[in-house]
Amino acid sequence: MMGIPFVVNPADIDERIPQDLDMKDAPEYLACKKVEAIAQRISTVQEDIGWILGADTAILFDGKLYGKPSSKEEAAGMMRAFQGHDHEVITGVALYNDNLHDITTRQSVSRLSFAPMSEEEIEWYVNTGEWHGAAGGYRIQGLASCFIRKIEGSESGIMGLPIFELYDMLKEQGYTFIEK
């Protein structure tokens, strides 16, 4: 969308969260870990690393952090918990700039409200498979939008990459989209 050339380079990291870390900071922590892992991997094969972007999204609901469900049953359980309630969607973004040898981070916190859902609706949604790889087991840009009553905050942040925060970080570090 922003016209930035990129290469996808998945990070294989340990996603366990330190016990003393505030749950709200977990996505930002994981985004940094992803960036650090990729920077280390790339630096072994090339000198100029360039820019590395990492992001992580989690749901905070009822004092518990929800990531990506590992099964259809877990996804259904998440939807049962969220239906009829509000929860926070937290996306952490980390940007490494090799010229500065620095990682900048930002966090996007949004609030989302699901309408009450019947068991049939939950089963139907989970059977679509949209829950695969999605924090909280849903994607707002897909069929889950049928059940979303209200969003406060960043829609792109809920999708997993908050564009405002990304643009702000890039602009702060001298990257420009504007041709002069």
PDB file of C-alpha atoms in Angstrom:
ATOM      1  CA  MET A   1       0.000   0.000   0.000  1.00  0.00           C
ATOM      2  CA  MET A   2       2.814   2.411   0.869  1.00  0.00           C
ATOM      3  CA  GLY A   3       4.958   1.380  -2.089  1.00  0.00           C
ATOM      4  CA  ILE A   4       7.886   0.264   0.044  1.00  0.00           C
ATOM      5  CA  PRO A   5       9.855  -2.588  -1.517  1.00  0.00           C
ATOM      6  CA  PHE A   6      10.158  -5.523   0.874  1.00  0.00           C
ATOM      7  CA  VAL A   7      11.169  -9.141   1.280  1.00  0.00           C
ATOM      8  CA  VAL A   8       9.354 -11.412   3.732  1.00  0.00           C
ATOM      9  CA  ASN A   9      11.825 -13.138   6.022  1.00  0.00           C
ATOM     10  CA  PRO A  10      10.009 -15.032   8.826  1.00  0.00           C
ATOM     11  CA  ALA A  11      11.691 -15.137  12.226  1.00  0.00           C
ATOM     12  CA  ASP A  12      11.750 -18.374  14.154  1.00  0.00           C
ATOM     13  CA  ILE A  13      11.872 -17.185  17.762  1.00  0.00           C
ATOM     14  CA  ASP A  14      10.982 -18.468  21.192  1.00  0.00           C
ATOM     15  CA  GLU A  15       7.705 -16.663  21.904  1.00  0.00           C
ATOM     16  CA  ARG A  16       7.724 -17.227  25.656  1.00  0.00           C
ATOM     17  CA  ILE A  17       7.214 -14.005  27.566  1.00  0.00           C
ATOM     18  CA  PRO A  18       9.402 -13.191  30.589  1.00  0.00           C
ATOM     19  CA  GLN A  19       7.442 -13.498  33.848  1.00  0.00           C
ATOM     20  CA  ASP A  20       8.269  -9.939  34.946  1.00  0.00           C
ATOM     21  CA  LEU A  21       7.124  -8.318  31.682  1.00  0.00           C
ATOM     22  CA  ASP A  22       3.803  -6.448  31.704  1.00  0.00           C
ATOM     23  CA  MET A  23       1.339  -8.310  29.427  1.00  0.00           C
ATOM     24  CA  LYS A  24       0.678  -5.115  27.459  1.00  0.00           C
ATOM     25  CA  ASP A  25       4.366  -4.983  26.502  1.00  0.00           C
ATOM     26  CA  ALA A  26       4.519  -8.572  25.194  1.00  0.00           C
ATOM     27  CA  PRO A  27       3.772  -7.783  21.505  1.00  0.00           C
ATOM     28  CA  GLU A  28       6.434  -5.048  21.413  1.00  0.00           C
ATOM     29  CA  TYR A  29       8.922  -7.407  23.103  1.00  0.00           C
ATOM     30  CA  LEU A  30       8.206 -10.150  20.539  1.00  0.00           C
ATOM     31  CA  ALA A  31       8.446  -7.700  17.622  1.00  0.00           C
ATOM     32  CA  CYS A  32      11.944  -6.738  18.860  1.00  0.00           C
ATOM     33  CA  LYS A  33      12.948 -10.387  19.230  1.00  0.00           C
ATOM     34  CA  LYS A  34      11.867 -11.019  15.615  1.00  0.00           C
ATOM     35  CA  VAL A  35      13.875  -8.050  14.333  1.00  0.00           C
ATOM     36  CA  GLU A  36      16.948  -9.094  16.325  1.00  0.00           C
ATOM     37  CA  ALA A  37      16.736 -12.675  15.003  1.00  0.00           C
ATOM     38  CA  ILE A  38      16.506 -11.532  11.387  1.00  0.00           C
ATOM     39  CA  ALA A  39      19.300  -8.953  11.808  1.00  0.00           C
ATOM     40  CA  GLN A  40      21.549 -11.643  13.226  1.00  0.00           C
ATOM     41  CA  ARG A  41      20.676 -14.063  10.408  1.00  0.00           C
ATOM     42  CA  ILE A  42      21.186 -11.491   7.647  1.00  0.00           C
ATOM     43  CA  SER A  43      24.455 -10.148   9.108  1.00  0.00           C
ATOM     44  CA  THR A  44      26.081 -13.560   8.619  1.00  0.00           C
ATOM     45  CA  VAL A  45      25.622 -13.388   4.829  1.00  0.00           C
ATOM     46  CA  GLN A  46      25.729  -9.675   3.972  1.00  0.00           C
ATOM     47  CA  GLU A  47      27.295  -6.524   5.334  1.00  0.00           C
ATOM     48  CA  ASP A  48      24.518  -4.005   4.609  1.00  0.00           C
ATOM     49  CA  ILE A  49      21.414  -5.096   6.496  1.00  0.00           C
ATOM     50  CA  GLY A  50      19.197  -2.114   5.625  1.00  0.00           C
ATOM     51  CA  TRP A  51      15.840  -1.879   7.362  1.00  0.00           C
ATOM     52  CA  ILE A  52      14.110  -4.704   9.225  1.00  0.00           C
ATOM     53  CA  LEU A  53      10.504  -4.484  10.359  1.00  0.00           C
ATOM     54  CA  GLY A  54       8.899  -6.815  12.864  1.00  0.00           C
ATOM     55  CA  ALA A  55       5.401  -6.838  14.339  1.00  0.00           C
ATOM     56  CA  ASP A  56       3.412  -8.942  16.754  1.00  0.00           C
ATOM     57  CA  THR A  57      -0.233  -8.783  17.788  1.00  0.00           C
ATOM     58  CA  ALA A  58      -2.005 -10.157  20.839  1.00  0.00           C
ATOM     59  CA  ILE A  59      -5.403  -9.836  22.465  1.00  0.00           C
ATOM     60  CA  LEU A  60      -5.777  -8.761  26.092  1.00  0.00           C
ATOM     61  CA  PHE A  61      -9.053  -9.911  27.590  1.00  0.00           C
ATOM     62  CA  ASP A  62     -10.096 -10.492  31.172  1.00  0.00           C
ATOM     63  CA  GLY A  63      -6.501 -10.265  32.419  1.00  0.00           C
ATOM     64  CA  LYS A  64      -5.203 -12.869  29.971  1.00  0.00           C
ATOM     65  CA  LEU A  65      -3.108 -12.519  26.823  1.00  0.00           C
ATOM     66  CA  TYR A  66      -4.346 -14.418  23.744  1.00  0.00           C
ATOM     67  CA  GLY A  67      -2.107 -15.156  20.786  1.00  0.00           C
ATOM     68  CA  LYS A  68      -2.741 -17.372  17.783  1.00  0.00           C
ATOM     69  CA  PRO A  69      -4.842 -20.455  18.461  1.00  0.00           C
ATOM     70  CA  SER A  70      -3.151 -23.757  17.717  1.00  0.00           C
ATOM     71  CA  SER A  71      -6.337 -25.692  16.975  1.00  0.00           C
ATOM     72  CA  LYS A  72      -9.902 -25.304  15.793  1.00  0.00           C
ATOM     73  CA  GLU A  73     -11.085 -26.029  19.342  1.00  0.00           C
ATOM     74  CA  GLU A  74      -8.866 -23.338  20.812  1.00  0.00           C
ATOM     75  CA  ALA A  75     -10.099 -20.838  18.190  1.00  0.00           C
ATOM     76  CA  ALA A  76     -13.719 -21.664  19.057  1.00  0.00           C
ATOM     77  CA  GLY A  77     -12.934 -21.217  22.750  1.00  0.00           C
ATOM     78  CA  MET A  78     -11.493 -17.774  22.088  1.00  0.00           C
ATOM     79  CA  MET A  79     -14.542 -16.747  20.081  1.00  0.00           C
ATOM     80  CA  ARG A  80     -16.814 -17.994  22.885  1.00  0.00           C
ATOM     81  CA  ALA A  81     -14.866 -15.887  25.371  1.00  0.00           C
ATOM     82  CA  PHE A  82     -14.834 -12.727  23.225  1.00  0.00           C
ATOM     83  CA  GLN A  83     -18.432 -12.816  21.970  1.00  0.00           C
ATOM     84  CA  GLY A  84     -20.583 -10.166  23.611  1.00  0.00           C
ATOM     85  CA  HIS A  85     -17.550  -8.442  25.157  1.00  0.00           C
ATOM     86  CA  ASP A  86     -14.882  -5.807  24.536  1.00  0.00           C
ATOM     87  CA  HIS A  87     -11.179  -6.595  24.455  1.00  0.00           C
ATOM     88  CA  GLU A  88      -7.927  -4.848  23.631  1.00  0.00           C
ATOM     89  CA  VAL A  89      -5.872  -5.605  20.543  1.00  0.00           C
ATOM     90  CA  ILE A  90      -2.223  -4.731  21.070  1.00  0.00           C
ATOM     91  CA  THR A  91       0.248  -4.643  18.197  1.00  0.00           C
ATOM     92  CA  GLY A  92       3.913  -4.005  18.811  1.00  0.00           C
ATOM     93  CA  VAL A  93       6.109  -2.807  15.955  1.00  0.00           C
ATOM     94  CA  ALA A  94       9.907  -2.747  15.870  1.00  0.00           C
ATOM     95  CA  LEU A  95      11.997  -1.155  13.122  1.00  0.00           C
ATOM     96  CA  TYR A  96      15.745  -1.662  12.783  1.00  0.00           C
ATOM     97  CA  ASN A  97      17.702   0.895  10.790  1.00  0.00           C
ATOM     98  CA  ASP A  98      21.189  -0.400   9.933  1.00  0.00           C
ATOM     99  CA  ASN A  99      22.446   3.143   9.215  1.00  0.00           C
ATOM    100  CA  LEU A 100      21.679   4.140  12.806  1.00  0.00           C
ATOM    101  CA  HIS A 101      22.288   0.671  14.335  1.00  0.00           C
ATOM    102  CA  ASP A 102      19.120   1.254  16.317  1.00  0.00           C
ATOM    103  CA  ILE A 103      15.737  -0.370  16.910  1.00  0.00           C
ATOM    104  CA  THR A 104      12.736   1.930  17.284  1.00  0.00           C
ATOM    105  CA  THR A 105       9.493   0.562  18.699  1.00  0.00           C
ATOM    106  CA  ARG A 106       5.876   1.622  18.854  1.00  0.00           C
ATOM    107  CA  GLN A 107       2.703   0.133  20.197  1.00  0.00           C
ATOM    108  CA  SER A 108      -0.834   0.368  18.886  1.00  0.00           C
ATOM    109  CA  VAL A 109      -3.650  -0.356  21.337  1.00  0.00           C
ATOM    110  CA  SER A 110      -7.195  -0.617  20.024  1.00  0.00           C
ATOM    111  CA  ARG A 111     -10.466  -1.725  21.533  1.00  0.00           C
ATOM    112  CA  LEU A 112     -12.807  -4.090  19.746  1.00  0.00           C
ATOM    113  CA  SER A 113     -16.306  -5.168  20.666  1.00  0.00           C
ATOM    114  CA  PHE A 114     -17.881  -8.412  19.468  1.00  0.00           C
ATOM    115  CA  ALA A 115     -21.632  -8.780  19.320  1.00  0.00           C
ATOM    116  CA  PRO A 116     -23.145 -11.777  21.106  1.00  0.00           C
ATOM    117  CA  MET A 117     -22.764 -14.881  18.930  1.00  0.00           C
ATOM    118  CA  SER A 118     -24.675 -18.119  18.895  1.00  0.00           C
ATOM    119  CA  GLU A 119     -22.880 -21.447  19.084  1.00  0.00           C
ATOM    120  CA  GLU A 120     -23.872 -22.008  15.439  1.00  0.00           C
ATOM    121  CA  GLU A 121     -22.257 -18.712  14.413  1.00  0.00           C
ATOM    122  CA  ILE A 122     -19.060 -19.541  16.302  1.00  0.00           C
ATOM    123  CA  GLU A 123     -18.852 -22.979  14.694  1.00  0.00           C
ATOM    124  CA  TRP A 124     -19.570 -21.507  11.249  1.00  0.00           C
ATOM    125  CA  TYR A 125     -16.835 -18.902  11.663  1.00  0.00           C
ATOM    126  CA  VAL A 126     -14.262 -21.360  12.965  1.00  0.00           C
ATOM    127  CA  ASN A 127     -15.066 -23.745  10.108  1.00  0.00           C
ATOM    128  CA  THR A 128     -14.098 -21.018   7.599  1.00  0.00           C
ATOM    129  CA  GLY A 129     -10.484 -21.494   8.696  1.00  0.00           C
ATOM    130  CA  GLU A 130      -9.860 -17.746   8.996  1.00  0.00           C
ATOM    131  CA  TRP A 131      -8.573 -18.309  12.516  1.00  0.00           C
ATOM    132  CA  HIS A 132      -5.319 -19.878  11.243  1.00  0.00           C
ATOM    133  CA  GLY A 133      -2.377 -17.624  12.098  1.00  0.00           C
ATOM    134  CA  ALA A 134      -4.553 -14.861  13.561  1.00  0.00           C
ATOM    135  CA  ALA A 135      -4.178 -13.424  17.050  1.00  0.00           C
ATOM    136  CA  GLY A 136      -7.365 -14.136  18.963  1.00  0.00           C
ATOM    137  CA  GLY A 137      -8.499 -16.511  16.241  1.00  0.00           C
ATOM    138  CA  TYR A 138     -10.125 -13.907  14.004  1.00  0.00           C
ATOM    139  CA  ARG A 139      -9.432 -11.468  11.179  1.00  0.00           C
ATOM    140  CA  ILE A 140     -11.396  -8.214  11.085  1.00  0.00           C
ATOM    141  CA  GLN A 141     -10.821  -7.858   7.338  1.00  0.00           C
ATOM    142  CA  GLY A 142     -12.629 -11.136   6.727  1.00  0.00           C
ATOM    143  CA  LEU A 143     -15.820 -12.802   7.841  1.00  0.00           C
ATOM    144  CA  ALA A 144     -15.292 -11.901  11.503  1.00  0.00           C
ATOM    145  CA  SER A 145     -16.437  -8.415  10.502  1.00  0.00           C
ATOM    146  CA  CYS A 146     -19.969  -9.849  10.585  1.00  0.00           C
ATOM    147  CA  PHE A 147     -19.719  -9.941  14.382  1.00  0.00           C
ATOM    148  CA  ILE A 148     -17.725  -6.799  15.160  1.00  0.00           C
ATOM    149  CA  ARG A 149     -19.976  -4.250  16.775  1.00  0.00           C
ATOM    150  CA  LYS A 150     -17.441  -1.495  17.375  1.00  0.00           C
ATOM    151  CA  ILE A 151     -13.775  -0.615  16.883  1.00  0.00           C
ATOM    152  CA  GLU A 152     -11.929   2.126  18.743  1.00  0.00           C
ATOM    153  CA  GLY A 153      -8.411   2.771  17.524  1.00  0.00           C
ATOM    154  CA  SER A 154      -6.399   1.558  14.577  1.00  0.00           C
ATOM    155  CA  GLU A 155      -7.993  -0.841  12.105  1.00  0.00           C
ATOM    156  CA  SER A 156      -4.599  -1.516  10.518  1.00  0.00           C
ATOM    157  CA  GLY A 157      -3.194  -2.141  14.004  1.00  0.00           C
ATOM    158  CA  ILE A 158      -5.869  -4.754  14.628  1.00  0.00           C
ATOM    159  CA  MET A 159      -4.928  -6.368  11.303  1.00  0.00           C
ATOM    160  CA  GLY A 160      -1.331  -6.642  12.530  1.00  0.00           C
ATOM    161  CA  LEU A 161       0.602  -3.681  11.111  1.00  0.00           C
ATOM    162  CA  PRO A 162      -0.415  -0.227  12.359  1.00  0.00           C
ATOM    163  CA  ILE A 163       0.251   2.048   9.399  1.00  0.00           C
ATOM    164  CA  PHE A 164       0.238   5.321  11.375  1.00  0.00           C
ATOM    165  CA  GLU A 165       2.882   4.046  13.785  1.00  0.00           C
ATOM    166  CA  LEU A 166       4.966   2.567  10.957  1.00  0.00           C
ATOM    167  CA  TYR A 167       4.856   5.806   8.960  1.00  0.00           C
ATOM    168  CA  ASP A 168       5.755   7.814  12.058  1.00  0.00           C
ATOM    169  CA  MET A 169       8.777   5.585  12.750  1.00  0.00           C
ATOM    170  CA  LEU A 170       9.984   5.746   9.145  1.00  0.00           C
ATOM    171  CA  LYS A 171       9.536   9.515   8.977  1.00  0.00           C
ATOM    172  CA  GLU A 172      11.401   9.934  12.278  1.00  0.00           C
ATOM    173  CA  GLN A 173      14.338   7.984  10.829  1.00  0.00           C
ATOM    174  CA  GLY A 174      14.481   9.969   7.587  1.00  0.00           C
ATOM    175  CA  TYR A 175      12.658   7.614   5.221  1.00  0.00           C
ATOM    176  CA  THR A 176      10.414   9.554   2.843  1.00  0.00           C
ATOM    177  CA  PHE A 177       7.698   8.606   0.406  1.00  0.00           C
ATOM    178  CA  ILE A 178       7.414  12.087  -0.995  1.00  0.00           C
ATOM    179  CA  GLU A 179       9.354  12.751  -4.180  1.00  0.00           C
ATOM    180  CA  LYS A 180      10.923  16.207  -4.210  1.00  0.00           C
TER     181      LYS A 180
END
